[in-house]
C-alpha positions as a Markdown table, in Angstrom:
| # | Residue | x | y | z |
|---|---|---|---|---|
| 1 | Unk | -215.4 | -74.5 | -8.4 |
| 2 | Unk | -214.0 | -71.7 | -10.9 |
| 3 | Unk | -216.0 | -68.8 | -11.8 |
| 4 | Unk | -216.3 | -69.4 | -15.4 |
| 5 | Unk | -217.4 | -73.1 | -14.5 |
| 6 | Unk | -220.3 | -71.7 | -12.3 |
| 7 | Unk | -220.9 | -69.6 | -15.1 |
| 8 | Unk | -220.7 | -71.8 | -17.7 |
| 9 | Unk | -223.3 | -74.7 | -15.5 |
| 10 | Unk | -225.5 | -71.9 | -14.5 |
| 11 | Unk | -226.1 | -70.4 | -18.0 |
| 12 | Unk | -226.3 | -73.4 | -19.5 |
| 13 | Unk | -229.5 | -74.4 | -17.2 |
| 14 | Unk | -230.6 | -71.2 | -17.5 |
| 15 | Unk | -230.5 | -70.8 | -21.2 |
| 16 | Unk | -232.5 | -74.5 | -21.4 |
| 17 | Unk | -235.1 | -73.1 | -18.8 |
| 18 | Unk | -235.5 | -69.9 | -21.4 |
| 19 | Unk | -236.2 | -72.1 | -24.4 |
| 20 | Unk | -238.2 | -74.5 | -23.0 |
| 21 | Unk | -240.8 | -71.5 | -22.1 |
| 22 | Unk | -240.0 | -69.4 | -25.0 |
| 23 | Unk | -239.8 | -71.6 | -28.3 |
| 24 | Unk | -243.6 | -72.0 | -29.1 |
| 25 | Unk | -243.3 | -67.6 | -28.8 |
| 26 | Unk | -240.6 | -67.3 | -30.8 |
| 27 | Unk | -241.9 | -69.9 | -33.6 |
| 28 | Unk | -244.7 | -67.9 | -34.0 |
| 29 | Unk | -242.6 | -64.7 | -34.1 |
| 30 | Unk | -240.6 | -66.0 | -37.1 |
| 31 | Unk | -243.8 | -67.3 | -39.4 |
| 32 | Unk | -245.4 | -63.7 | -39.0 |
| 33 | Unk | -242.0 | -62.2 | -39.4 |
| 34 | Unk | -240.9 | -64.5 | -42.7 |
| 35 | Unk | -244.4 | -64.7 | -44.5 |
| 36 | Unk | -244.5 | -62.7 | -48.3 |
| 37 | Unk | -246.3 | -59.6 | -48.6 |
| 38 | Unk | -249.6 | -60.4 | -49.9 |
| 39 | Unk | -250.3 | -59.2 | -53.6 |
| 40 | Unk | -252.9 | -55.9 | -54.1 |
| 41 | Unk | -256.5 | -57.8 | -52.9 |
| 42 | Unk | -255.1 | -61.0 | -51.4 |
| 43 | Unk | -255.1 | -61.2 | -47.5 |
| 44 | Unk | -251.6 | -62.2 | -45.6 |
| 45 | Unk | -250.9 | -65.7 | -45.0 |
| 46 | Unk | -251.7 | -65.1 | -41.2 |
| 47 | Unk | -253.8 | -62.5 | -40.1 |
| 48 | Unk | -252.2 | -62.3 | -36.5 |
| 49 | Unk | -250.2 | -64.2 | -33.5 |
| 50 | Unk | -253.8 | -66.3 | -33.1 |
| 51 | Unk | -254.2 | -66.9 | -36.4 |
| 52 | Unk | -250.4 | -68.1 | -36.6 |
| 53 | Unk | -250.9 | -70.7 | -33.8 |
| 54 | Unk | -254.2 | -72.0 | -35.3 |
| 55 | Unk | -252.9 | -72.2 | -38.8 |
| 56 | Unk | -249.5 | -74.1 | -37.1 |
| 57 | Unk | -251.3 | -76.6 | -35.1 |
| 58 | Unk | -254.2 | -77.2 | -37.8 |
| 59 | Unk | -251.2 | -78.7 | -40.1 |
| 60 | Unk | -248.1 | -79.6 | -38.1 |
| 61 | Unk | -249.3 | -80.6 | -34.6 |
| 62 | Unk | -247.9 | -79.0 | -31.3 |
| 63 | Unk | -244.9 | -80.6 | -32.4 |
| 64 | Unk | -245.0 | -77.3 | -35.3 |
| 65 | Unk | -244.6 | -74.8 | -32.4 |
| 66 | Unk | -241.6 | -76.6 | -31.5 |
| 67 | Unk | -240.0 | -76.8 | -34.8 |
| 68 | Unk | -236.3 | -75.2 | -35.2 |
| 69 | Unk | -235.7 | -76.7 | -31.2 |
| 70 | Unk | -233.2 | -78.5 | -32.1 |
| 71 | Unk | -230.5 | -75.9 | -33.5 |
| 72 | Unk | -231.0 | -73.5 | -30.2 |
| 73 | Unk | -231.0 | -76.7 | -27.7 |
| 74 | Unk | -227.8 | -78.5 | -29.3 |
| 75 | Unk | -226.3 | -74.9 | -28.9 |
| 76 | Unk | -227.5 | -73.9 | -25.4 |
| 77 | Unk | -224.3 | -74.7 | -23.6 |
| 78 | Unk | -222.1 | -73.0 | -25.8 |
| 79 | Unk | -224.4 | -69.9 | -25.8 |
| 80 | Unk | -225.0 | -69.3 | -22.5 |
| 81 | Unk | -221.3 | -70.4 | -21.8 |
| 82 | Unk | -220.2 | -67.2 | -23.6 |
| 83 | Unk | -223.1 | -64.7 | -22.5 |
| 84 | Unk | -222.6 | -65.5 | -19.2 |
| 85 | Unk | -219.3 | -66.0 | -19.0 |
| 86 | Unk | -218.1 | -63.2 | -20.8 |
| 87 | Unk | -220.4 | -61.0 | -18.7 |
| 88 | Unk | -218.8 | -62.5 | -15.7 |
| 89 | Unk | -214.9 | -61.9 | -17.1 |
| 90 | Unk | -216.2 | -58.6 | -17.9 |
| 91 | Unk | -217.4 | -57.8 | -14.2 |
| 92 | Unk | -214.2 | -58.9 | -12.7 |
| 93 | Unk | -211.9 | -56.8 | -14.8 |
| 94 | Unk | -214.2 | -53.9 | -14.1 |
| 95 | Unk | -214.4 | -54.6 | -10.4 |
| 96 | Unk | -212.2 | -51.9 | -8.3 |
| 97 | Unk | -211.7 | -55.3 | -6.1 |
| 98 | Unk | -213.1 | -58.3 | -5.5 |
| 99 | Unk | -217.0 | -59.0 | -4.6 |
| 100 | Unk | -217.4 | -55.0 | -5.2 |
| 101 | Unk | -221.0 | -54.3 | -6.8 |
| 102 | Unk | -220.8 | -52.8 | -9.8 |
| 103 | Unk | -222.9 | -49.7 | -11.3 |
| 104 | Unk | -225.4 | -50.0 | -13.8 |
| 105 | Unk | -223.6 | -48.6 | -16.4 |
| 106 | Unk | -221.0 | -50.9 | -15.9 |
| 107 | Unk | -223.4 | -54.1 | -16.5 |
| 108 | Unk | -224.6 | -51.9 | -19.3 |
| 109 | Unk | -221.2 | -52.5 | -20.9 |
| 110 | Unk | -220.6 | -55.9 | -19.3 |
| 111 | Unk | -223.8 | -56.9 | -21.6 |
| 112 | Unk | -222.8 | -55.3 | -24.8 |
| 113 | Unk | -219.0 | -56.5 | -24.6 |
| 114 | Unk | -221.2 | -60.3 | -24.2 |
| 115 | Unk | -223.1 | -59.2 | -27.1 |
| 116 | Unk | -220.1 | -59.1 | -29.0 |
| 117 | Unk | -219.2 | -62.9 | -28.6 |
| 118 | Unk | -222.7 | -64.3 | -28.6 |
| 119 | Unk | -223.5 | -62.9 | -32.0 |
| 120 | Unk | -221.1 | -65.5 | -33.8 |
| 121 | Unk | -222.9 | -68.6 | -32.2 |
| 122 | Unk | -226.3 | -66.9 | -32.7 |
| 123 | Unk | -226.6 | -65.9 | -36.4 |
| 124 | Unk | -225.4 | -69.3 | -37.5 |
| 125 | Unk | -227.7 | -70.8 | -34.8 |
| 126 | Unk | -230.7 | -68.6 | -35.6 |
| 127 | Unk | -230.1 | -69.0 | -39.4 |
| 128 | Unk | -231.0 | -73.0 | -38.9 |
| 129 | Unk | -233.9 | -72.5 | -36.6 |
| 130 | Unk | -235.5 | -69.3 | -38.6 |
| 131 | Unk | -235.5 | -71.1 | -41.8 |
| 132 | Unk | -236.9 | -74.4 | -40.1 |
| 133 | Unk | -239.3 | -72.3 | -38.6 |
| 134 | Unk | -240.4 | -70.2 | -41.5 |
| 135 | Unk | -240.3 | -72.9 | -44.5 |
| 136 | Unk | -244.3 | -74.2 | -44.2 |
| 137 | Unk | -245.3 | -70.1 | -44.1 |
| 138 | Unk | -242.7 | -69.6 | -47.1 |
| 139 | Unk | -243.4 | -72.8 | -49.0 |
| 140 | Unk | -247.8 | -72.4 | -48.8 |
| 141 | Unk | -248.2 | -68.7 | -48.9 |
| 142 | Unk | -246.3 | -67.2 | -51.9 |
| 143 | Unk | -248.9 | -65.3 | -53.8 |
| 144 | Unk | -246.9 | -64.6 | -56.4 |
| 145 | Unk | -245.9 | -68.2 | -57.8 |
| 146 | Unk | -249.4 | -70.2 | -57.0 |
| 147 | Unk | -248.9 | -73.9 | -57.5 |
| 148 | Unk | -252.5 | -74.2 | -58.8 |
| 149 | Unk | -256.1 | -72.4 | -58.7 |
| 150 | Unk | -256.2 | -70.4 | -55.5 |
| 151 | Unk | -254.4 | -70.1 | -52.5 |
| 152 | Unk | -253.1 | -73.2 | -51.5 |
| 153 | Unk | -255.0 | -74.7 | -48.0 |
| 154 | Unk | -253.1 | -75.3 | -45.0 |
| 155 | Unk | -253.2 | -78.9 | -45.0 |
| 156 | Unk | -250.5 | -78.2 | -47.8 |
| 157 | Unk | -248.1 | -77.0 | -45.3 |
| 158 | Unk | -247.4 | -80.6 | -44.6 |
| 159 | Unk | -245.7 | -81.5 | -47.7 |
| 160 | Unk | -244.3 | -78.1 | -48.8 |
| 161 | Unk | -241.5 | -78.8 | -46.6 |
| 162 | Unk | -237.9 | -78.4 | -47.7 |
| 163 | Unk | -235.5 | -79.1 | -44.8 |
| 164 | Unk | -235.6 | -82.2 | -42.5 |
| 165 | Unk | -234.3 | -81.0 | -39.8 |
| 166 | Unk | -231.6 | -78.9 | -38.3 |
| 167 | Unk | -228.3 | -80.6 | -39.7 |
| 168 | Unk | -230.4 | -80.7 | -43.5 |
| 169 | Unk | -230.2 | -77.1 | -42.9 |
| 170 | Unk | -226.7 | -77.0 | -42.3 |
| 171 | Unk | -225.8 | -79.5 | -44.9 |
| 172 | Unk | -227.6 | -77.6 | -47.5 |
| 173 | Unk | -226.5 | -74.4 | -46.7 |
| 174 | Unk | -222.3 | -75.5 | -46.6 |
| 175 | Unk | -223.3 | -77.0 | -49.9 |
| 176 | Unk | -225.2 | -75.1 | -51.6 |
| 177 | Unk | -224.5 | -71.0 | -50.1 |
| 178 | Unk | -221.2 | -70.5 | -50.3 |
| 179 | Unk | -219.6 | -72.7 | -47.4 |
| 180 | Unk | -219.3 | -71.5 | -44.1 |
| 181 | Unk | -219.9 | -67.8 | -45.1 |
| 182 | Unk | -223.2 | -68.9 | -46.2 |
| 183 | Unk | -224.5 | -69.5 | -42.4 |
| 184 | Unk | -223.2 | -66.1 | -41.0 |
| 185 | Unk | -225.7 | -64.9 | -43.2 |
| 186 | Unk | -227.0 | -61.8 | -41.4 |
| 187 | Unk | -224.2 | -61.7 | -39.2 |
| 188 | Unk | -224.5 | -57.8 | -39.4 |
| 189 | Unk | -228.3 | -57.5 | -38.2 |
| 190 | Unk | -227.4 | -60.2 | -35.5 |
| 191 | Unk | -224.6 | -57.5 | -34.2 |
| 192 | Unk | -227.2 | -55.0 | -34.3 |
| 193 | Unk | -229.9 | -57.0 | -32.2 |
| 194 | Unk | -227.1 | -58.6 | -29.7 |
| 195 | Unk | -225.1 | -55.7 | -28.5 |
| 196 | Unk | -227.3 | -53.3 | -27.8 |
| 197 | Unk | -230.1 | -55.4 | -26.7 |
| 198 | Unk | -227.7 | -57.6 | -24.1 |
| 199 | Unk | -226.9 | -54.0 | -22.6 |
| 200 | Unk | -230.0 | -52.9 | -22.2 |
| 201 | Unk | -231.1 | -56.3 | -20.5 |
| 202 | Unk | -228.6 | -56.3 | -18.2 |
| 203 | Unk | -228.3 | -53.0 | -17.1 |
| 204 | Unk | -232.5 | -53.0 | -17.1 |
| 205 | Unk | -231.7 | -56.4 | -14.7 |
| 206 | Unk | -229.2 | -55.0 | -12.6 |
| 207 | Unk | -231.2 | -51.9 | -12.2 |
| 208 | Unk | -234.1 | -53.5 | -11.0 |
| 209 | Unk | -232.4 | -55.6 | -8.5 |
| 210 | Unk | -230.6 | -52.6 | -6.7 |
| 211 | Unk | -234.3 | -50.5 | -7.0 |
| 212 | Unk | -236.1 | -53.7 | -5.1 |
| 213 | Unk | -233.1 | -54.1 | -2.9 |
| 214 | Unk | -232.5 | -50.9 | -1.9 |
| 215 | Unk | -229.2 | -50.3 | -2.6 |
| 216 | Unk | -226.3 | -52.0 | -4.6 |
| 217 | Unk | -226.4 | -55.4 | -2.8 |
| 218 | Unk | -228.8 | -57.5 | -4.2 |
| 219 | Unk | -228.1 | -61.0 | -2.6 |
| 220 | Unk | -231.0 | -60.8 | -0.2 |
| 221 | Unk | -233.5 | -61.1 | -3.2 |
| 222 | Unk | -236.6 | -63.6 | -3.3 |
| 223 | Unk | -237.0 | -65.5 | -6.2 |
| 224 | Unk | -240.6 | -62.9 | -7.2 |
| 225 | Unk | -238.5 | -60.5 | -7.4 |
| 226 | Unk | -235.4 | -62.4 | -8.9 |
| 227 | Unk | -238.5 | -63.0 | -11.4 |
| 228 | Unk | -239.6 | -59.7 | -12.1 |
| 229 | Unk | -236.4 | -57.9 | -12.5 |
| 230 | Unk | -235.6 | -61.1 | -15.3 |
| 231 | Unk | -238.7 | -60.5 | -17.2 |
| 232 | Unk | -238.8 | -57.1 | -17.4 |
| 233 | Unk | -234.9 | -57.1 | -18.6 |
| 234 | Unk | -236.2 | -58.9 | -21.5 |
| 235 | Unk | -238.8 | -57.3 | -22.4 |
| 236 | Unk | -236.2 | -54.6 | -22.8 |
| 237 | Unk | -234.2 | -56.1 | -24.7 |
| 238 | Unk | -236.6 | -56.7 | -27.5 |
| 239 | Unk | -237.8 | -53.0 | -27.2 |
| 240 | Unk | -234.9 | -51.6 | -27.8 |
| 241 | Unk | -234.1 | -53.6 | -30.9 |
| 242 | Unk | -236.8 | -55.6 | -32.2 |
| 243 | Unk | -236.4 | -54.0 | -36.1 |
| 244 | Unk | -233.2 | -55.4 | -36.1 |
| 245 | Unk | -234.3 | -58.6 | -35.6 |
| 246 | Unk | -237.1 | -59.0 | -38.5 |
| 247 | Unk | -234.3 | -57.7 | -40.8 |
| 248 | Unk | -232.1 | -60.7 | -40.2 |
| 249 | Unk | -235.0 | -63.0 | -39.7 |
| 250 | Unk | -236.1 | -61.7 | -43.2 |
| 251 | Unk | -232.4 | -61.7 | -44.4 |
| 252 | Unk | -231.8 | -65.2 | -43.5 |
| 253 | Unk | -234.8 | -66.8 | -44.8 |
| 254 | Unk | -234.2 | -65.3 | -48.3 |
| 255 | Unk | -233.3 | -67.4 | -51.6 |
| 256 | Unk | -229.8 | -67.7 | -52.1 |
| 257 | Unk | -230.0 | -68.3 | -56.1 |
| 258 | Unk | -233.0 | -65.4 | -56.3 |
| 259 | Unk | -232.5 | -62.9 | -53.6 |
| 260 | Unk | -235.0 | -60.1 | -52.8 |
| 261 | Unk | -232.9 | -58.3 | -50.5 |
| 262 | Unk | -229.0 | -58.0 | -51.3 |
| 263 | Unk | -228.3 | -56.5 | -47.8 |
| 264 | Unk | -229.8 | -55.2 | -43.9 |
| 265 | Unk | -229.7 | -51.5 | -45.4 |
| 266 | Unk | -231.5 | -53.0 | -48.7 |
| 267 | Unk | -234.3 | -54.7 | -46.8 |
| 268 | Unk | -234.8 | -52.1 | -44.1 |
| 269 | Unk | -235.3 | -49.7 | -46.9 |
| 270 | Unk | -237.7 | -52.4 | -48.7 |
| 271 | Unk | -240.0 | -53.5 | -45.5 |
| 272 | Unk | -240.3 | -50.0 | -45.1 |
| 273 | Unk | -241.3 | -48.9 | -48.2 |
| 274 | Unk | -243.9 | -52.0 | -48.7 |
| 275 | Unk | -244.8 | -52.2 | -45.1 |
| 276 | Unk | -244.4 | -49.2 | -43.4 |
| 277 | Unk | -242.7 | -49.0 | -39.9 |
| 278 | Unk | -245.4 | -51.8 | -38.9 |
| 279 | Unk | -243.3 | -53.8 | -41.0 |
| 280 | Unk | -240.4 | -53.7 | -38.8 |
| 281 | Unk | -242.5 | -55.1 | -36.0 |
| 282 | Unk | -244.0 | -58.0 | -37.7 |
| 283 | Unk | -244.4 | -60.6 | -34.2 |
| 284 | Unk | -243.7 | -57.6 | -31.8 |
| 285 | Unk | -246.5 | -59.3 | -30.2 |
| 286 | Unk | -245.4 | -63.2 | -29.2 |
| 287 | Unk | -241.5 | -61.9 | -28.8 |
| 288 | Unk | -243.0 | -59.8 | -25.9 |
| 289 | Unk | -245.3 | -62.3 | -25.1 |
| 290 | Unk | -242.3 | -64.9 | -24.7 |
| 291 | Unk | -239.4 | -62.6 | -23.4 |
| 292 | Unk | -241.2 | -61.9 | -19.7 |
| 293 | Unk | -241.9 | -65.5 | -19.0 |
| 294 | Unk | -238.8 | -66.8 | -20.8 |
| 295 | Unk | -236.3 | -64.5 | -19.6 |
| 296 | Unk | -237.8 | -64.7 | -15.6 |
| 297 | Unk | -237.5 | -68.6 | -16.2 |
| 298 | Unk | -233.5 | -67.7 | -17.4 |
| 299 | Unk | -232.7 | -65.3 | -14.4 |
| 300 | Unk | -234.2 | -66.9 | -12.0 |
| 301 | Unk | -232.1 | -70.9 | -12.7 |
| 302 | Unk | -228.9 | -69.2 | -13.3 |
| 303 | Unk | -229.3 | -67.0 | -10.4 |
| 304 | Unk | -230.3 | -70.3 | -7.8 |
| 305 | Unk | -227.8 | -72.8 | -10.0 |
| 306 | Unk | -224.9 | -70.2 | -9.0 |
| 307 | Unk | -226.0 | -69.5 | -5.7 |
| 308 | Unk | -226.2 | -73.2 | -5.1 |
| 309 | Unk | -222.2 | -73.9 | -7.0 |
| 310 | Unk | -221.4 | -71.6 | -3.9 |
């Protein structure tokens, strides 16, 4: 069996393993992310990541944590195809010969040449599942245009709903935003978050296999520590570029027809000037909270599906 096909099987089970552990995280993530500054005297639409999972299972279920599923799960193969197969085709070219370990530094550019090719399946991807995600917070929480007398309830969430589902999305957005452009909206953010936060994961990753190893061959590893060294690579990832990532959460949620932000420079500079840097880490919490159990659940099937493809 080819390399790339290993690759290809692996990171494709892999990548399901990290969504299936992840998604109810990073829903939660997006809502806190996406949801209006309140007006002068008027309390946010969630007060926290608690609040945010109340709120989302008093109107939509479990099933609400789940929401936006569908876009990253359709998409999973061809994701993780070219993360881990462009990581893989990067490691061979950079190999002095064949089955030589390579240096941190070189997984560190292994990871951000990946970055590179994932970012045009994920911002088109991540433009579905954010809006999805974010369009009950959106639709019952602005302040500014009330629908009636006071802040509409939560129960309200259930019919302020504007997409069905993840092909509504797309349909809406070819139609209605320009065409094709319209869903590599925040393509630029998505390059921002992706290169530099696939580096640090897998050089973080590599690093911590040759530190519990001992030395540059790592094949000897147990699964806890296949597990530790996986989780701790994504938590690195998000702390190395989690601003990024509300800016084209915020960018892609945005109205087409009346935009707030026309740009990522234009709604740094606006999050930070409303919200201060604690703005730009609006659901720090859950994405850390989801990247160490996600991202062990990730490393630790590809690394057993490619061990097992031989």
């Amino acid at each position: 069996m080819g390399d790339v096909a290993k690759d290809l099987t692996a990171g494709t089970v892999g990548g399901a393993a990290q969504l299936i552990c992840g998604h109810p995280f990073d829903t939660i993530k997006v809502k806190l992310q996406s949801q209006p500054v309140p007006l002068p005297g008027q309390a946010p639409r969630y007060s926290g990541a608690i609040d945010a999972v109340k709120q989302t299972l008093a109107a939509e279920g479990p099933r609400g944590l789940y929401k936006g599923m569908g876009a990253p799960l359709a998409t999973v193969a061809a994701f993780n195809a070219v993360l881990f197969t462009v990581r893989g085709q990067m490691e061979a070219f950079l190999r002095s010969s064949p089955g030589t370990p390579l240096t941190v530094g070189q997984q560190v550019v292994c990871g951000a040449g990946a970055g590179v090719a994932v970012s045009f399946l994920a911002c088109p991807t991540e433009l579905i599942k954010c809006r999805l995600q974010a369009q009950s917070s959106i639709a019952t929480s602005g302040p500014a245009v009330p629908s009636g007398p006071g802040v509409p309830s939560v129960s309200a969430a259930a019919v302020a709903v504007k997409y069905g589902g993840p092909m509504d999305v797309a349909r809406h957005v070819l139609r209605s935003e320009g065409g094709a452009r319209g869903l590599f909206k925040g393509l630029l953010p998505t390059f921002a978050r992706e290169i530099p936060g696939n580096a640090a994961m897998f050089g973080v990753y590599e690093g911590l296999k040759q530190y519990l190893a001992g030395g540059q061959d790592t094949s000897s590893l147990g699964r806890g520590s296949l597990i530790l060294a996986g989780g701790l690579a994504g938590a690195s990832f998000w702390g190395s570029v989690y601003p990024t990532d509300v800016v084209k959460s915020v960018l892609q949620v945005d109205d087409y027809k009346n935009p707030k932000y026309s740009g990522s420079v234009d709604a740094f500079r606006k999050i930070l000037k409303s919200e201060g840097v604690k703005g730009l880490y609006k659901g720090f919490g859950p994405a850390m909270a989801r990247s160490i159990p996600a991202n062990a659940a990730c490393f630790l099937a590809y690394e057993v599906t490619r061990s097992s493809l031989g």
